[in-house]
Coordinates of C-alpha atoms and ligand atoms in Angstrom, one line a residue:
X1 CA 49.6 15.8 81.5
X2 CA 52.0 16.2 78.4
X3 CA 51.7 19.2 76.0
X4 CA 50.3 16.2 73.6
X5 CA 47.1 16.1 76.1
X6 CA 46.5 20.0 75.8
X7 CA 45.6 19.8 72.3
X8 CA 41.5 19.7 71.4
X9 CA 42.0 16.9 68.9
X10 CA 40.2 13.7 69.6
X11 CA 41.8 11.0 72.1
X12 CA 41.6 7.6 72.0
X13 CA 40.3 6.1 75.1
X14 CA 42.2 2.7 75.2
X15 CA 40.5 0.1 77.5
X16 CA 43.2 -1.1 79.4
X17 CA 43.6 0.3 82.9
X18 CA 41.3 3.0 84.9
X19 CA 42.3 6.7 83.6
X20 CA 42.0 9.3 86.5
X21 CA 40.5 13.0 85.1
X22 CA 40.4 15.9 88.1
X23 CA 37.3 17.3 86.1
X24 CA 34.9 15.1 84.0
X25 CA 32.4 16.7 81.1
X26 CA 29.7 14.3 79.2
X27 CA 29.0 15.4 76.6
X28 CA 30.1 18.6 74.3
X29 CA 27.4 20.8 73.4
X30 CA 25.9 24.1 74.3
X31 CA 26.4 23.0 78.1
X32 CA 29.5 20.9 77.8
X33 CA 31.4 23.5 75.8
X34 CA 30.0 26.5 77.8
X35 CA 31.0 25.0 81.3
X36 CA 34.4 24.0 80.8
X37 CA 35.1 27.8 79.1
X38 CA 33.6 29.2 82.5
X39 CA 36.0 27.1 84.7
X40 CA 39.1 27.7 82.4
X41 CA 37.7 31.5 82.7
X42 CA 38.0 31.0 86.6
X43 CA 41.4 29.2 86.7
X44 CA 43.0 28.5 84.1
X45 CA 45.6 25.5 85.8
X46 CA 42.1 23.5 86.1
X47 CA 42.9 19.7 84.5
X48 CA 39.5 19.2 82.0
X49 CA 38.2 16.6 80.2
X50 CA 35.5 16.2 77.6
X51 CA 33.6 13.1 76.9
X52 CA 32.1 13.6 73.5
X53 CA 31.4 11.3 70.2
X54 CA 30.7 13.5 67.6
X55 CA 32.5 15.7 65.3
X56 CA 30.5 18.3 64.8
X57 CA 29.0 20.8 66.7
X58 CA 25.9 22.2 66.4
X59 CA 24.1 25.6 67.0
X60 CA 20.4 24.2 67.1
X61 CA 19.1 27.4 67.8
X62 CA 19.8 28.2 64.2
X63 CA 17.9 25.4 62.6
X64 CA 14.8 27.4 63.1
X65 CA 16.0 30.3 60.9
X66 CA 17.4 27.6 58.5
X67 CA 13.3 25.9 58.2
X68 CA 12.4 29.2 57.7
X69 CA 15.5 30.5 54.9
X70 CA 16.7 33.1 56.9
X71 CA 19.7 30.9 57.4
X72 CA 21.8 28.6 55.5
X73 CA 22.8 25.2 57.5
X74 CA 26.1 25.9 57.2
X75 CA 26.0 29.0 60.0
X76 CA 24.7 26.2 62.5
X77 CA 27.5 24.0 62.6
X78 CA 31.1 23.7 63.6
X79 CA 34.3 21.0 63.9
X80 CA 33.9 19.7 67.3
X81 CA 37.9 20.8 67.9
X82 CA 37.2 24.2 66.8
X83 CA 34.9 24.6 69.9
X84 CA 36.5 22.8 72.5
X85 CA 38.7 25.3 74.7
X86 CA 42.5 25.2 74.4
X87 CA 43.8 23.2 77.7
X88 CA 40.7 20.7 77.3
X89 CA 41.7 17.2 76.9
X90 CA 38.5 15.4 75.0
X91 CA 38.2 11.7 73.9
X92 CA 36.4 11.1 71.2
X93 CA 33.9 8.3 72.8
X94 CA 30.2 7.6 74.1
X95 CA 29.5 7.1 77.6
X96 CA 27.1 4.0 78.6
X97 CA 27.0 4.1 82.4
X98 CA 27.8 6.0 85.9
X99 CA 28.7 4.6 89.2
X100 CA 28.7 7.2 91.2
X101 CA 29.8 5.4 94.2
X102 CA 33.3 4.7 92.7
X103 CA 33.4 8.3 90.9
X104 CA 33.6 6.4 87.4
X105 CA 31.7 6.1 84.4
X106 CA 32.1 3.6 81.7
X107 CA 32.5 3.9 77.9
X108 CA 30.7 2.1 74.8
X109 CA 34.5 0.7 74.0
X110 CA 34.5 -0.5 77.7
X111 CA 37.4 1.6 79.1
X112 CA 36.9 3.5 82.4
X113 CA 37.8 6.3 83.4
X114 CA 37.4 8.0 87.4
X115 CA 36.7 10.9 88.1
X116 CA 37.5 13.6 90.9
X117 CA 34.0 15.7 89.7
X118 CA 31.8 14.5 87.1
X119 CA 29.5 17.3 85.4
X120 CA 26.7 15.7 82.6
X121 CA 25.7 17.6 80.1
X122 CA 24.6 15.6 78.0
X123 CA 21.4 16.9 76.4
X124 CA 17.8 15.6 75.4
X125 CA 16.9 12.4 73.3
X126 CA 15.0 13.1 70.5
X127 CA 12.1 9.5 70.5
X128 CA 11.2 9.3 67.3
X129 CA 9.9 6.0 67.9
X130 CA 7.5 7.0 70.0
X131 CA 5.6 7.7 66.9
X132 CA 4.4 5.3 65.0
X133 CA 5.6 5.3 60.8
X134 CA 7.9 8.1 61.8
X135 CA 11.3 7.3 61.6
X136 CA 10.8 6.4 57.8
X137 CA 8.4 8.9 57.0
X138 CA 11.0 11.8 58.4
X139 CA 12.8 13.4 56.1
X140 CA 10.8 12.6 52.8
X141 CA 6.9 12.4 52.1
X142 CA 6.1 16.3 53.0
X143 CA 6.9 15.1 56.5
X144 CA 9.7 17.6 57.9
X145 CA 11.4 19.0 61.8
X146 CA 13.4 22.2 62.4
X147 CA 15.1 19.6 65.3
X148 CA 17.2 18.1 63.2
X149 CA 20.6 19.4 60.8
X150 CA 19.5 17.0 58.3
X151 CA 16.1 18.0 58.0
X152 CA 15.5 21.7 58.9
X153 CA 16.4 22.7 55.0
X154 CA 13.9 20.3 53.8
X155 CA 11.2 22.7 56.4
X156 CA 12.3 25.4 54.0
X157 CA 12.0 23.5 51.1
X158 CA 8.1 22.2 51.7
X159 CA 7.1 25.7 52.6
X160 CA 8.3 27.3 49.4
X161 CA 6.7 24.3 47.3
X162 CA 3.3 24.6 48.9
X163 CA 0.4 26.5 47.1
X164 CA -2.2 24.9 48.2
X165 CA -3.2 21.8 50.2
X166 CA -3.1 21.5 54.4
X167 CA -0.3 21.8 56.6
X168 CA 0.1 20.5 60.1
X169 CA 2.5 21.5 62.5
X170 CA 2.4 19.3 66.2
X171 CA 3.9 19.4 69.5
X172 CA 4.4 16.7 72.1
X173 CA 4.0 16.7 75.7
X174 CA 6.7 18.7 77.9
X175 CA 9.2 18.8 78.3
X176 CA 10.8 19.4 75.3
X177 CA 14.2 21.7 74.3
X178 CA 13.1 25.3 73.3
X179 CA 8.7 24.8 73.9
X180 CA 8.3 27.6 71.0
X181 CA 10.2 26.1 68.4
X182 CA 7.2 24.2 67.3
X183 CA 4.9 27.2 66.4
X184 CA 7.9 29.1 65.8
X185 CA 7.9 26.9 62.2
X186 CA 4.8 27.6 61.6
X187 CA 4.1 31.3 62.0
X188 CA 7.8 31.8 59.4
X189 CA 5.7 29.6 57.5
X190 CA 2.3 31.7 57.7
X191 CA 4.1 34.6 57.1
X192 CA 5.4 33.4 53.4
X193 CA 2.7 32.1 52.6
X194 CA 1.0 35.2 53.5
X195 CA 3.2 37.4 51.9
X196 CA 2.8 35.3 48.3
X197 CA -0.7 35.1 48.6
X198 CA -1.2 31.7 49.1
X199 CA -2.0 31.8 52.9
X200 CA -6.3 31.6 51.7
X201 CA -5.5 28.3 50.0
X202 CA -4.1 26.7 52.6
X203 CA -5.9 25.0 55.8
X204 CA -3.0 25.5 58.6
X205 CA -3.4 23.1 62.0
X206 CA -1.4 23.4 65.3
X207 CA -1.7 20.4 67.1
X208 CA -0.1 20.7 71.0
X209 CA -0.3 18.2 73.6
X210 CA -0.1 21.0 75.8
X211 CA -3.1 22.5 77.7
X212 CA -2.0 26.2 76.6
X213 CA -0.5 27.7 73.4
X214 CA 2.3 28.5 75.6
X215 CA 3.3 27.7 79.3
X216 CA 3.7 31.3 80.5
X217 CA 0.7 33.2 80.1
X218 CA 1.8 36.7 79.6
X219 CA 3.0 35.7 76.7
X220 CA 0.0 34.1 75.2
X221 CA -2.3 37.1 73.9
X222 CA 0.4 38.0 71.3
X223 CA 0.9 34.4 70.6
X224 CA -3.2 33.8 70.0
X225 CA -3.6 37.3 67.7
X226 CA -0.9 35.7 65.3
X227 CA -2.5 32.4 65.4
X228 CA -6.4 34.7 64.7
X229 CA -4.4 36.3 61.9
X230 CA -2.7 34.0 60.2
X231 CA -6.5 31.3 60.1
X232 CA -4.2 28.8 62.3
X233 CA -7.0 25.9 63.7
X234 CA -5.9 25.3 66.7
X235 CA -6.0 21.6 68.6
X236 CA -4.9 21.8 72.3
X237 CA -4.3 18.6 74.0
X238 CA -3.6 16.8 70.8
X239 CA -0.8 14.5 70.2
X240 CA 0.2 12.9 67.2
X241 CA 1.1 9.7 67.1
X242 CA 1.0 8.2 64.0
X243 CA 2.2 8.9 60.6
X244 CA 1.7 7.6 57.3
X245 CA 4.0 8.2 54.7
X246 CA 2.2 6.1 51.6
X247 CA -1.2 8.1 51.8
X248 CA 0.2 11.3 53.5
X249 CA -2.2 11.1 56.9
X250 CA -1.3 11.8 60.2
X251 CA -3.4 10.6 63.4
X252 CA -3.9 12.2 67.0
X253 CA -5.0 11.4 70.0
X254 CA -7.3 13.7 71.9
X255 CA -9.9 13.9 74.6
X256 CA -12.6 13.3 71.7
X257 CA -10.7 9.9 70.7
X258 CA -8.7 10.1 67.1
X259 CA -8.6 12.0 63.9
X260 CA -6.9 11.1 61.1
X261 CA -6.6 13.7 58.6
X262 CA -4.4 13.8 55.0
X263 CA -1.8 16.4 54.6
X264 CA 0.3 18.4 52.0
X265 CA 3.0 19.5 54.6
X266 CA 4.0 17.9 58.4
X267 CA 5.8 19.5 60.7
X268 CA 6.7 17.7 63.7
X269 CA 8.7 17.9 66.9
X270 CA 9.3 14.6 68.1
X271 CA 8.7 13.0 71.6
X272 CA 11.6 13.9 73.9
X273 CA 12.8 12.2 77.1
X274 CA 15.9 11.9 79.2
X275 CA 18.8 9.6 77.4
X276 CA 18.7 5.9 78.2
X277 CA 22.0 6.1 79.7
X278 CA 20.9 8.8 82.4
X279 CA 17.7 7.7 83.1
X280 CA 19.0 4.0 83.7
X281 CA 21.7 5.2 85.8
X282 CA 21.9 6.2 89.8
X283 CA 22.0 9.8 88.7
X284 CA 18.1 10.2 87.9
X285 CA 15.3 11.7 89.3
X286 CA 12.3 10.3 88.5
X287 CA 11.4 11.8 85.4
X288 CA 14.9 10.0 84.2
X289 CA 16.9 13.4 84.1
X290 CA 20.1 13.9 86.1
X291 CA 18.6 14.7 89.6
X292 CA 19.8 18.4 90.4
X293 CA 19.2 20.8 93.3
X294 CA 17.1 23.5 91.3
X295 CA 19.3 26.4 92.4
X296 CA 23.3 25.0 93.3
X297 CA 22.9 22.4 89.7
X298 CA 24.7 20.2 92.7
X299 CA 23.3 16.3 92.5
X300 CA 21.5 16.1 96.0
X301 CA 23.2 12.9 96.2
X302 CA 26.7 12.4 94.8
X303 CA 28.0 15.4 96.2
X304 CA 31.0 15.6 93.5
X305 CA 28.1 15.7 90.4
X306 CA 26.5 18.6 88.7
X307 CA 24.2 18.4 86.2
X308 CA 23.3 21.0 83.6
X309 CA 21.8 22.4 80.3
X310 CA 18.7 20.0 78.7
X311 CA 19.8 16.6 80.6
X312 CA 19.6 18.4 84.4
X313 CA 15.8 18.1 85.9
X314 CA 15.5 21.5 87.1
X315 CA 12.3 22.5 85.9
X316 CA 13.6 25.6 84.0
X317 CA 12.6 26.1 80.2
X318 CA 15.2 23.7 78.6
X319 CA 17.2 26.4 76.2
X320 CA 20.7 27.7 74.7
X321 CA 19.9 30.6 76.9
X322 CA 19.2 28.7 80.3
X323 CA 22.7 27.1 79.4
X324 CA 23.9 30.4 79.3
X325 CA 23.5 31.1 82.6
X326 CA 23.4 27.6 84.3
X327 CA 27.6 27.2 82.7
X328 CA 28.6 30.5 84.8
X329 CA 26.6 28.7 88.6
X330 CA 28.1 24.9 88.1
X331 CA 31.6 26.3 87.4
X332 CA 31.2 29.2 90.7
X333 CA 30.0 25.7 92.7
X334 CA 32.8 23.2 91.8
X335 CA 35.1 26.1 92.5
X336 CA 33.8 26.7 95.8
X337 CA 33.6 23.3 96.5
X338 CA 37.0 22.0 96.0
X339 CA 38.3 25.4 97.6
X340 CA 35.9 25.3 100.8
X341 CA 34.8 28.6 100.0
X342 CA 31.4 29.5 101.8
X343 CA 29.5 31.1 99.3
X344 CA 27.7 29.4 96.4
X345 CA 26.0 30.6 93.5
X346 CA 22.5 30.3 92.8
X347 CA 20.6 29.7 89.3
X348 CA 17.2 31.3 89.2
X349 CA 15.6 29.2 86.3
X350 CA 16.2 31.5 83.7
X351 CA 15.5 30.6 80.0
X352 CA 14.7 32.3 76.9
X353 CA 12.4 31.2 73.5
X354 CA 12.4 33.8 71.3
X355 CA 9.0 33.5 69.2
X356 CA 9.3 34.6 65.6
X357 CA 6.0 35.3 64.8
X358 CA 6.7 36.9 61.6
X359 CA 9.8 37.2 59.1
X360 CA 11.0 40.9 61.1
X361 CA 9.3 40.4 64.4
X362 CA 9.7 38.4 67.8
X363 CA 8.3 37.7 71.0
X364 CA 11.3 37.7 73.0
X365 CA 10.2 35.5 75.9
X366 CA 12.7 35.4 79.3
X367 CA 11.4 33.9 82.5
X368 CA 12.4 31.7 85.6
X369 CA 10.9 29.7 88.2
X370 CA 7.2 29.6 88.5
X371 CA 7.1 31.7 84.9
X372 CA 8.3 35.0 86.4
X373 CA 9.3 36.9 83.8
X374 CA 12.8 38.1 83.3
X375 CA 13.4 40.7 80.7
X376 CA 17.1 41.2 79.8
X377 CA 16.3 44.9 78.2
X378 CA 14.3 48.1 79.8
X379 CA 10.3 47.6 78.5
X380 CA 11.0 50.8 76.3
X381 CA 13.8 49.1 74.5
X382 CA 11.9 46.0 73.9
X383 CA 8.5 44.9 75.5
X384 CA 8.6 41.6 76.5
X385 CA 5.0 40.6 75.4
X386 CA 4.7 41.8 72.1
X387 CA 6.7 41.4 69.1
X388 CA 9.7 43.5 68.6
X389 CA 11.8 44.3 65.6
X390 CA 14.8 44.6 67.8
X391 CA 14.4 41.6 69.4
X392 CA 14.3 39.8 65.7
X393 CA 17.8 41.4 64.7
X394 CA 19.2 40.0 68.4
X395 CA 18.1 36.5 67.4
X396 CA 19.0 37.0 63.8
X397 CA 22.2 38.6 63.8
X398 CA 24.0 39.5 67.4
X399 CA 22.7 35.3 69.2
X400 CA 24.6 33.8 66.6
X401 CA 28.0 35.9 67.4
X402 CA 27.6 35.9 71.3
X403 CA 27.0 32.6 70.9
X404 CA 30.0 31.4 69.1
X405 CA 32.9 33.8 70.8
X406 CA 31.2 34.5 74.2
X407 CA 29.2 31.4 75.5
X408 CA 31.3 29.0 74.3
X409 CA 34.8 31.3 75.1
X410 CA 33.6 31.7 79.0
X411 CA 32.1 35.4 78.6
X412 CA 29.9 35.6 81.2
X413 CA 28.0 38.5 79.3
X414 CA 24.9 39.7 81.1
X415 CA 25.0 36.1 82.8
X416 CA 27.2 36.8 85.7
X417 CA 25.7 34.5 88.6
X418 CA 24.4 35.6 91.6
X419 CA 26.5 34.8 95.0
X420 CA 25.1 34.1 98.2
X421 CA 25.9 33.3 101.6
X422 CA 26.8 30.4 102.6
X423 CA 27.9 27.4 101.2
X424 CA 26.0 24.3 99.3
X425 CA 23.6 22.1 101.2
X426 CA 25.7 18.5 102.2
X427 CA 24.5 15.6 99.6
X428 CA 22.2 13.3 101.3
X429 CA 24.0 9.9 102.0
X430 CA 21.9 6.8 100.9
X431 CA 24.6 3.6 102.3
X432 CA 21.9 1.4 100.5
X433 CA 23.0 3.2 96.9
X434 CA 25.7 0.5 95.7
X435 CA 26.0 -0.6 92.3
X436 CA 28.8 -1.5 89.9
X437 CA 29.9 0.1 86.4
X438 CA 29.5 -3.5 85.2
X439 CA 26.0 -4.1 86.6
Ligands
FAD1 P1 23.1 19.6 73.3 O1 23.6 20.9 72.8 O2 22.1 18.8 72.5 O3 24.5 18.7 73.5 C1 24.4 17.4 74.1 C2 25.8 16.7 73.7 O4 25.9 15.5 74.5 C3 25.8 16.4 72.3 O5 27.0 16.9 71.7 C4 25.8 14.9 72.3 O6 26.6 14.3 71.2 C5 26.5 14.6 73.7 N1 26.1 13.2 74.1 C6 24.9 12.6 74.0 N2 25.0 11.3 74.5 C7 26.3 11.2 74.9 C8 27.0 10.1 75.5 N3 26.4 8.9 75.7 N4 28.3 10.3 75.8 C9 28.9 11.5 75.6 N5 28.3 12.5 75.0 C10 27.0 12.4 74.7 N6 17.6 27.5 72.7 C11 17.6 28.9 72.8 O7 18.1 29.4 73.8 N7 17.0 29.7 71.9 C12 16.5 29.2 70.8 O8 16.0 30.0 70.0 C13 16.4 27.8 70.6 N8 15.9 27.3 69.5 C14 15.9 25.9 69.3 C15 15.4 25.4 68.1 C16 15.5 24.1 67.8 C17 14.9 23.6 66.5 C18 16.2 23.2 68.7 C19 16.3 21.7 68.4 C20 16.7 23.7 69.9 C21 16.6 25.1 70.2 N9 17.1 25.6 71.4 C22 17.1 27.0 71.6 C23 17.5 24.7 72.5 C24 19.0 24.6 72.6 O9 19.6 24.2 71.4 C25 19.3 23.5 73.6 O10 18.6 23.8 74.8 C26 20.8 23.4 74.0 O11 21.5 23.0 72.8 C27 21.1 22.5 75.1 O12 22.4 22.3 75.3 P2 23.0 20.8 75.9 O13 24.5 20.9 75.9 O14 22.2 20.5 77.1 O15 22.5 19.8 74.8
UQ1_2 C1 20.3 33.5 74.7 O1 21.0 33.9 75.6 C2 20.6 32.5 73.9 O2 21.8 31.8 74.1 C3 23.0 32.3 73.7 C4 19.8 32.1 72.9 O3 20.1 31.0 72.1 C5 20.8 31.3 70.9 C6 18.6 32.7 72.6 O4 17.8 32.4 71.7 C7 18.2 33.8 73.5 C8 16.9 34.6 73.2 C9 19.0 34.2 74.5 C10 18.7 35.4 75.4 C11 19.7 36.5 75.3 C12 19.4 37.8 75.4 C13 20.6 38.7 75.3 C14 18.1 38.3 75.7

């Protein structure tokens, strides 16, 4: 590789012959980013590549204090090249399909490039479509999301406006990226309204597809006293699924049938579901995310894959946070894999959502597998199940910072992984898996 190939500024792909990489990244976010700065961490010689269209990177965890004016967009985004470790080639390009078989993927522009491992990291898609009248209702007509740059300042916007009227806040069916960011929204929203007096005037509606108001339970009783305080009505097992943008009404779908009702203010976190790409491709589970073992983030059956951060199917709570300690286990593996080294490192499903149930104050909830919980800080510093002022000046001013120069930089900070004996599980070998990267 010349000195030209070291620097983080976009490559053309070119479409002409096969390009080899020693170690292949989809995509560059949170995971992308994070797992190439723990391998450089480990060995520094390693040969890196990122596949990655966009420019900009973005720190979505942020777009919830942006919908609620604690933060300005501008602290949730970054040039693409500013990220991207020094010593990482990356091409500029979007990946449209894996064959696995031949250790290549293909690109939109039709050039191919092989691969000695292949890690995808290629995050969540957000269906809009899935709901009918919402793609052109978004953004416009009182209908807002926190899940999108574009939009989470126009959250902020609608919640300052309102004085009166009914808002609705809804959640679709798991899994979704970060499960509390959708009554996250709406208790920053209580709380202003609450604090100008306007909270009596308005009729406030959480509508969840899910069964609970959250998935762990301990975390639920603090959860339901700030949904008694704040007058929240609220729907479980209802999912919206239309939107009107003329008359202002939204519909969902419940157990009783439908209910349309008008409102002054939506706030809705769209349908998610693995990318086409994965889910059409010999890497997916069934659920259409990249098929991981749970603990090695190793692809049961391409043996040189690992999958991590909101496009792996381990069934951990998809978050920045989970990603913070997945990055530290793939890189350990790969390592010990193409060193024959016979320990591996296991994840243990960790993830984080840190509820802000008032401007000040957040549940900081941390748990694995199964929903055991997994506090980072002694209970006397902060109490995992009830709000903590301590835990709001983490999220709003050290995250952010640890985010930026230690996540993304390779510091493995409280996210060391744990080693164990032994090394990975052999991939299964299916003979009857063929396919081509042209179909
Ligand atoms: P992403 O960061 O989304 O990155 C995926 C990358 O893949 C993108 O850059 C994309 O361009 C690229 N890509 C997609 N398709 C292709 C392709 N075909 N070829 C090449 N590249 C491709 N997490 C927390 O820990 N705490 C929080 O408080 C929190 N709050 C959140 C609030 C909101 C509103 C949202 C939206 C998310 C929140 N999260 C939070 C979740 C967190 O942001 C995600 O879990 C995290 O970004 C996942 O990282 P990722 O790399 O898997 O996906
Ligand atoms: C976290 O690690 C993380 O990623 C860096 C987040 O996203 C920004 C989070 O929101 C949270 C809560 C964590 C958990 C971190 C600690 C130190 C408890």
């Amino acid at each position: 590789m010349d000195a030209k190939d070291l620097s983080p500024r976009p490559a053309r792909a070119g479409n002409s012959a096969t390009q080899r990489h020693d170690i292949l990244i989809v995509g560059g976010g949170s995971a992308g980013i994070a797992v190439a700065a723990s391998l450089l961490q480990r060995d520094e010689s390693l040969s890196i590549t990122i596949v990655e269209p966009r420019e900009t990177h973005y720190y979505q965890p942020g777009w919830t204090m942006v919908g609620g004016g604690i933060f300005d967009r501008s602290q949730t985004h970054r040039p693409m090249a500013s990220v991207i470790p020094k010593g990482v080639r990356w091409i500029r390009a979007r990946v449209a399909q894996f064959a696995p078989d031949r250790d290549a993927i293909l690109l939109e522009d039709g050039t191919q490039l092989s691969y000695g491992v292949l890690i995808v990291a290629a995050g969540i898609k957000l269906d809009w479509e899935q709901i009918d009248g919402l793609p052109d209702a978004l953004g416009r007509s009182c209908v807002t999301s926190n899940y999108t740059f574009e939009t989470a300042p126009y959250t902020w916007q609608l919640v300052q406006s309102l004085e009166e009227g009914v808002a609705l806040f809804s959640q679709p069916p798991m899994p979704i990226k970060c499960a509390g960011a959708p009554q996250k929204v709406m208790y920053l929203a209580c709380d202003h309204w609450r604090h100008w007096g306007r909270l009596p005037k308005i009729d406030v509606a959480f509508h969840t597809s899910t069964p609970a108001l959250f998935g762990v339970a301990d975390y639920v009783p603090a959860l339901q006293s700030y949904v008694d305080k704040y007058g929240i009505e609220l729907r479980l097992e209802s999912r919206l699924i239309a939107v009107d943008s003329a008359t202002q009404r939204a519909t969902f779908a419940g157990a009783d049938g439908e209910v349309t009702r008008d409102f002054d203010m939506l706030h809705v976190t769209p349908p998610q579901v693995a990318p086409d790409f994965i889910a059409d491709s010999p890497l997916a589970a069934e659920n259409g995310f990249v098929e991981v073992d749970d603990e090695t983030l190793r692809h049961p059956r391409y043996g040189n894959v690992f999958a991590l951060g909101d496009v792996c199917s381990a069934p951990n709570a998809k978050t920045a946070a989970a990603v913070r300690k997945q990055a530290p286990v793939v890189a350990w593996n790969i390592l010990a894999m193409l060193s024959g080294t016979g320990r591996h490192a296991a994840y243990d499903g960790y993830g984080s959502c840190p509820l802000t149930v008032e401007r000040g104050k957040i549940v900081l909830a941390e748990f694995g597998y199964g929903g055991e919980l997994q506090p980072t800080f002694p209970h006397w510093l902060i109490d995992p199940t009830r709000p903590s002022r301590l835990a709001w000046h983490l999220k709003a001013s050290l995250l952010p910072w640890v985010y930026w120069n230690g996540m993304l930089r390779g510091h493995e900070w409280l996210a060391g992984p744990k080693i164990l004996p032994g090394a990975m599980e052999p991939p299964q070998t299916d003979t009857a898996q063929t396919q081509s990267v042209t179909g």
